[in-house]
Amino acid sequence: MNLSFDTPLPVELVSFTGARAGEAVNLKWQTATEINNMGFEIERSQNASFWTKIGFVEGTIPPIHQSITVLLKKQERRKNSTTA
């Protein structure tokens, strides 16, 4: 994926990882800077085309290492799946 922006983003991302942990997904990230950043919208997708918001993590000043564990319940999986 190649992204190009005319204006700088308000966040400088240092690292981002995601790992499955049973029925949950553990997301971790670290930022170097956050300028006027309200926060991070957490989304999920079954097909990388249709995305559903499942959470929000507020931005921090000064930036710190953020971590969130997302529990995906079976009914959420069914509700958010799409059929052809």
Tab-separated table of N, CA and C in Angstrom:
chain	number	residue	atom	x	y	z
A	1	MET	N	0.843	-1.159	0.000
A	1	MET	CA	0.000	0.000	0.000
A	1	MET	C	0.895	1.231	0.000
A	2	ASN	N	0.578	2.184	-0.856
A	2	ASN	CA	1.348	3.412	-0.944
A	2	ASN	C	0.401	4.587	-0.760
A	3	LEU	N	0.628	5.401	0.272
A	3	LEU	CA	-0.225	6.547	0.555
A	3	LEU	C	0.545	7.830	0.316
A	4	SER	N	-0.143	8.844	-0.193
A	4	SER	CA	0.484	10.136	-0.435
A	4	SER	C	-0.449	11.236	0.050
A	5	PHE	N	0.090	12.193	0.818
A	5	PHE	CA	-0.712	13.276	1.364
A	5	PHE	C	-0.046	14.611	1.071
A	6	ASP	N	-0.851	15.634	0.777
A	6	ASP	CA	-0.326	16.978	0.558
A	6	ASP	C	-0.036	17.691	1.876
A	7	THR	N	-0.793	17.350	2.907
A	7	THR	CA	-0.581	17.961	4.218
A	7	THR	C	-0.081	16.893	5.181
A	8	PRO	N	0.742	17.292	6.138
A	8	PRO	CA	1.268	16.298	7.080
A	8	PRO	C	0.169	15.739	7.979
A	9	LEU	N	0.321	14.492	8.338
A	9	LEU	CA	-0.619	13.864	9.258
A	9	LEU	C	-0.347	14.347	10.674
A	10	PRO	N	-1.359	14.376	11.540
A	10	PRO	CA	-1.155	14.845	12.911
A	10	PRO	C	-0.440	13.832	13.802
A	11	VAL	N	-0.195	12.635	13.277
A	11	VAL	CA	0.419	11.575	14.082
A	11	VAL	C	1.629	11.006	13.349
A	12	GLU	N	2.731	10.855	14.075
A	12	GLU	CA	3.906	10.168	13.541
A	12	GLU	C	3.972	8.811	14.229
A	13	LEU	N	3.689	7.758	13.487
A	13	LEU	CA	3.629	6.405	14.026
A	13	LEU	C	5.019	5.786	14.065
A	14	VAL	N	5.411	5.271	15.242
A	14	VAL	CA	6.710	4.616	15.413
A	14	VAL	C	6.578	3.122	15.164
A	15	SER	N	5.543	2.510	15.749
A	15	SER	CA	5.350	1.068	15.581
A	15	SER	C	3.874	0.726	15.706
A	16	PHE	N	3.493	-0.395	15.082
A	16	PHE	CA	2.129	-0.912	15.187
A	16	PHE	C	2.186	-2.423	15.042
A	17	THR	N	1.565	-3.139	15.977
A	17	THR	CA	1.477	-4.597	15.886
A	17	THR	C	0.067	-5.040	16.247
A	18	GLY	N	-0.315	-6.168	15.703
A	18	GLY	CA	-1.586	-6.786	16.027
A	18	GLY	C	-1.387	-8.286	16.108
A	19	ALA	N	-1.955	-8.899	17.150
A	19	ALA	CA	-1.802	-10.342	17.321
A	19	ALA	C	-3.102	-10.931	17.848
A	20	ARG	N	-3.473	-12.070	17.293
A	20	ARG	CA	-4.663	-12.776	17.755
A	20	ARG	C	-4.365	-13.440	19.087
A	21	ALA	N	-5.322	-13.347	20.006
A	21	ALA	CA	-5.204	-13.970	21.323
A	21	ALA	C	-6.531	-14.661	21.636
A	22	GLY	N	-6.705	-15.872	21.117
A	22	GLY	CA	-7.966	-16.587	21.306
A	22	GLY	C	-9.086	-15.890	20.549
A	23	GLU	N	-10.130	-15.447	21.275
A	23	GLU	CA	-11.260	-14.738	20.677
A	23	GLU	C	-11.008	-13.239	20.567
A	24	ALA	N	-9.829	-12.772	20.955
A	24	ALA	CA	-9.527	-11.341	20.955
A	24	ALA	C	-8.368	-11.035	20.016
A	25	VAL	N	-8.209	-9.762	19.735
A	25	VAL	CA	-7.065	-9.268	18.980
A	25	VAL	C	-6.418	-8.186	19.824
A	26	ASN	N	-5.113	-8.296	20.043
A	26	ASN	CA	-4.384	-7.315	20.832
A	26	ASN	C	-3.655	-6.367	19.883
A	27	LEU	N	-4.051	-5.099	19.899
A	27	LEU	CA	-3.429	-4.078	19.064
A	27	LEU	C	-2.534	-3.212	19.932
A	28	LYS	N	-1.308	-2.965	19.470
A	28	LYS	CA	-0.372	-2.110	20.198
A	28	LYS	C	0.266	-1.145	19.219
A	29	TRP	N	0.406	0.119	19.638
A	29	TRP	CA	1.095	1.085	18.802
A	29	TRP	C	1.786	2.129	19.657
A	30	GLN	N	2.753	2.781	19.021
A	30	GLN	CA	3.495	3.852	19.684
A	30	GLN	C	3.639	5.000	18.699
A	31	THR	N	3.427	6.216	19.189
A	31	THR	CA	3.572	7.394	18.350
A	31	THR	C	4.736	8.242	18.846
A	32	ALA	N	5.383	8.926	17.912
A	32	ALA	CA	6.453	9.860	18.276
A	32	ALA	C	5.860	11.239	18.543
A	33	THR	N	4.862	11.624	17.736
A	33	THR	CA	4.182	12.906	17.922
A	33	THR	C	2.700	12.745	17.641
A	34	GLU	N	1.906	13.562	18.328
A	34	GLU	CA	0.471	13.661	18.078
A	34	GLU	C	0.116	15.140	18.170
A	35	ILE	N	-0.243	15.740	17.040
A	35	ILE	CA	-0.582	17.155	16.994
A	35	ILE	C	-2.070	17.279	16.684
A	36	ASN	N	-2.823	17.866	17.609
A	36	ASN	CA	-4.274	18.028	17.439
A	36	ASN	C	-4.947	16.707	17.084
A	37	ASN	N	-4.529	15.635	17.719
A	37	ASN	CA	-5.080	14.308	17.447
A	37	ASN	C	-6.145	13.969	18.484
A	38	MET	N	-7.404	13.849	18.043
A	38	MET	CA	-8.480	13.481	18.961
A	38	MET	C	-8.332	12.043	19.420
A	39	GLY	N	-7.831	11.181	18.540
A	39	GLY	CA	-7.689	9.788	18.917
A	39	GLY	C	-7.656	8.871	17.712
A	40	PHE	N	-7.858	7.588	17.998
A	40	PHE	CA	-7.744	6.541	16.985
A	40	PHE	C	-9.044	5.746	16.930
A	41	GLU	N	-9.640	5.674	15.757
A	41	GLU	CA	-10.838	4.877	15.551
A	41	GLU	C	-10.402	3.446	15.244
A	42	ILE	N	-10.927	2.489	15.987
A	42	ILE	CA	-10.607	1.076	15.781
A	42	ILE	C	-11.706	0.482	14.904
A	43	GLU	N	-11.300	-0.144	13.801
A	43	GLU	CA	-12.247	-0.730	12.862
A	43	GLU	C	-11.874	-2.172	12.564
A	44	ARG	N	-12.850	-2.926	12.072
A	44	ARG	CA	-12.588	-4.304	11.649
A	44	ARG	C	-13.262	-4.546	10.312
A	45	SER	N	-12.752	-5.565	9.599
A	45	SER	CA	-13.304	-5.903	8.293
A	45	SER	C	-13.160	-7.394	8.043
A	46	GLN	N	-14.126	-7.954	7.368
A	46	GLN	CA	-14.072	-9.350	6.944
A	46	GLN	C	-13.384	-9.481	5.588
A	47	ASN	N	-13.395	-8.370	4.793
A	47	ASN	CA	-12.942	-8.474	3.408
A	47	ASN	C	-12.022	-7.331	2.957
A	48	ALA	N	-11.607	-6.459	3.854
A	48	ALA	CA	-10.744	-5.304	3.557
A	48	ALA	C	-11.411	-4.286	2.630
A	49	SER	N	-12.730	-4.401	2.418
A	49	SER	CA	-13.469	-3.418	1.628
A	49	SER	C	-14.518	-2.709	2.472
A	50	PHE	N	-15.231	-3.456	3.287
A	50	PHE	CA	-16.275	-2.924	4.157
A	50	PHE	C	-15.743	-2.911	5.586
A	51	TRP	N	-15.680	-1.725	6.215
A	51	TRP	CA	-15.108	-1.575	7.557
A	51	TRP	C	-16.174	-1.119	8.540
A	52	THR	N	-16.126	-1.652	9.766
A	52	THR	CA	-17.056	-1.305	10.824
A	52	THR	C	-16.287	-0.787	12.028
A	53	LYS	N	-16.717	0.360	12.549
A	53	LYS	CA	-16.086	0.916	13.747
A	53	LYS	C	-16.464	0.057	14.950
A	54	ILE	N	-15.450	-0.347	15.735
A	54	ILE	CA	-15.715	-1.161	16.924
A	54	ILE	C	-15.155	-0.531	18.193
A	55	GLY	N	-14.495	0.619	18.066
A	55	GLY	CA	-13.970	1.263	19.262
A	55	GLY	C	-13.251	2.553	18.949
A	56	PHE	N	-12.848	3.241	20.023
A	56	PHE	CA	-12.126	4.502	19.902
A	56	PHE	C	-11.176	4.623	21.084
A	57	VAL	N	-9.929	5.044	20.812
A	57	VAL	CA	-8.928	5.272	21.854
A	57	VAL	C	-8.497	6.729	21.740
A	58	GLU	N	-8.616	7.477	22.827
A	58	GLU	CA	-8.245	8.890	22.808
A	58	GLU	C	-6.755	9.071	22.579
A	59	GLY	N	-6.394	10.159	21.901
A	59	GLY	CA	-4.997	10.521	21.709
A	59	GLY	C	-4.396	10.990	23.028
A	60	THR	N	-3.075	11.016	23.100
A	60	THR	CA	-2.405	11.419	24.336
A	60	THR	C	-1.340	12.471	24.054
A	61	ILE	N	-1.161	13.362	25.014
A	61	ILE	CA	-0.088	14.357	24.950
A	61	ILE	C	0.599	14.330	26.305
A	62	PRO	N	1.869	13.999	26.407
A	62	PRO	CA	2.736	13.590	25.307
A	62	PRO	C	2.369	12.188	24.837
A	63	PRO	N	2.805	11.813	23.633
A	63	PRO	CA	2.490	10.486	23.103
A	63	PRO	C	3.066	9.383	23.985
A	64	ILE	N	2.314	8.315	24.122
A	64	ILE	CA	2.759	7.159	24.900
A	64	ILE	C	2.479	5.890	24.113
A	65	HIS	N	2.961	4.782	24.626
A	65	HIS	CA	2.695	3.475	24.017
A	65	HIS	C	1.248	3.115	24.316
A	66	GLN	N	0.429	2.945	23.290
A	66	GLN	CA	-0.977	2.609	23.448
A	66	GLN	C	-1.165	1.113	23.246
A	67	SER	N	-2.108	0.552	23.953
A	67	SER	CA	-2.429	-0.858	23.787
A	67	SER	C	-3.918	-1.047	24.004
A	68	ILE	N	-4.543	-1.837	23.156
A	68	ILE	CA	-5.957	-2.141	23.321
A	68	ILE	C	-6.179	-3.599	22.945
A	69	THR	N	-7.013	-4.278	23.710
A	69	THR	CA	-7.403	-5.645	23.388
A	69	THR	C	-8.855	-5.606	22.942
A	70	VAL	N	-9.126	-6.126	21.763
A	70	VAL	CA	-10.462	-6.106	21.191
A	70	VAL	C	-11.030	-7.511	21.251
A	71	LEU	N	-12.148	-7.665	21.948
A	71	LEU	CA	-12.811	-8.959	22.041
A	71	LEU	C	-13.892	-9.022	20.971
A	72	LEU	N	-13.790	-10.003	20.086
A	72	LEU	CA	-14.767	-10.168	19.015
A	72	LEU	C	-15.728	-11.282	19.386
A	73	LYS	N	-16.946	-10.901	19.726
A	73	LYS	CA	-17.950	-11.886	20.112
A	73	LYS	C	-18.521	-12.556	18.872
A	74	LYS	N	-19.004	-13.781	19.026
A	74	LYS	CA	-19.531	-14.533	17.887
A	74	LYS	C	-20.665	-13.789	17.202
A	75	GLN	N	-21.580	-13.163	17.964
A	75	GLN	CA	-22.676	-12.445	17.330
A	75	GLN	C	-22.184	-11.223	16.566
A	76	GLU	N	-21.081	-10.586	17.005
A	76	GLU	CA	-20.514	-9.467	16.259
A	76	GLU	C	-19.974	-9.955	14.922
A	77	ARG	N	-19.350	-11.114	14.912
A	77	ARG	CA	-18.824	-11.668	13.661
A	77	ARG	C	-19.960	-11.896	12.670
A	78	ARG	N	-21.041	-12.513	13.133
A	78	ARG	CA	-22.171	-12.787	12.243
A	78	ARG	C	-22.805	-11.484	11.757
A	79	LYS	N	-22.983	-10.535	12.662
A	79	LYS	CA	-23.636	-9.283	12.320
A	79	LYS	C	-22.839	-8.503	11.275
A	80	ASN	N	-21.504	-8.546	11.360
A	80	ASN	CA	-20.670	-7.747	10.474
A	80	ASN	C	-20.247	-8.479	9.208
A	81	SER	N	-20.616	-9.775	9.054
A	81	SER	CA	-20.186	-10.469	7.844
A	81	SER	C	-21.066	-10.082	6.674
A	82	THR	N	-20.464	-10.176	5.509
A	82	THR	CA	-21.212	-9.881	4.286
A	82	THR	C	-21.273	-11.143	3.442
A	83	THR	N	-22.331	-11.265	2.660
A	83	THR	CA	-22.470	-12.433	1.787
A	83	THR	C	-22.486	-11.974	0.337
A	84	ALA	N	-22.015	-12.843	-0.530
A	84	ALA	CA	-21.970	-12.491	-1.962
A	84	ALA	C	-23.272	-12.814	-2.625
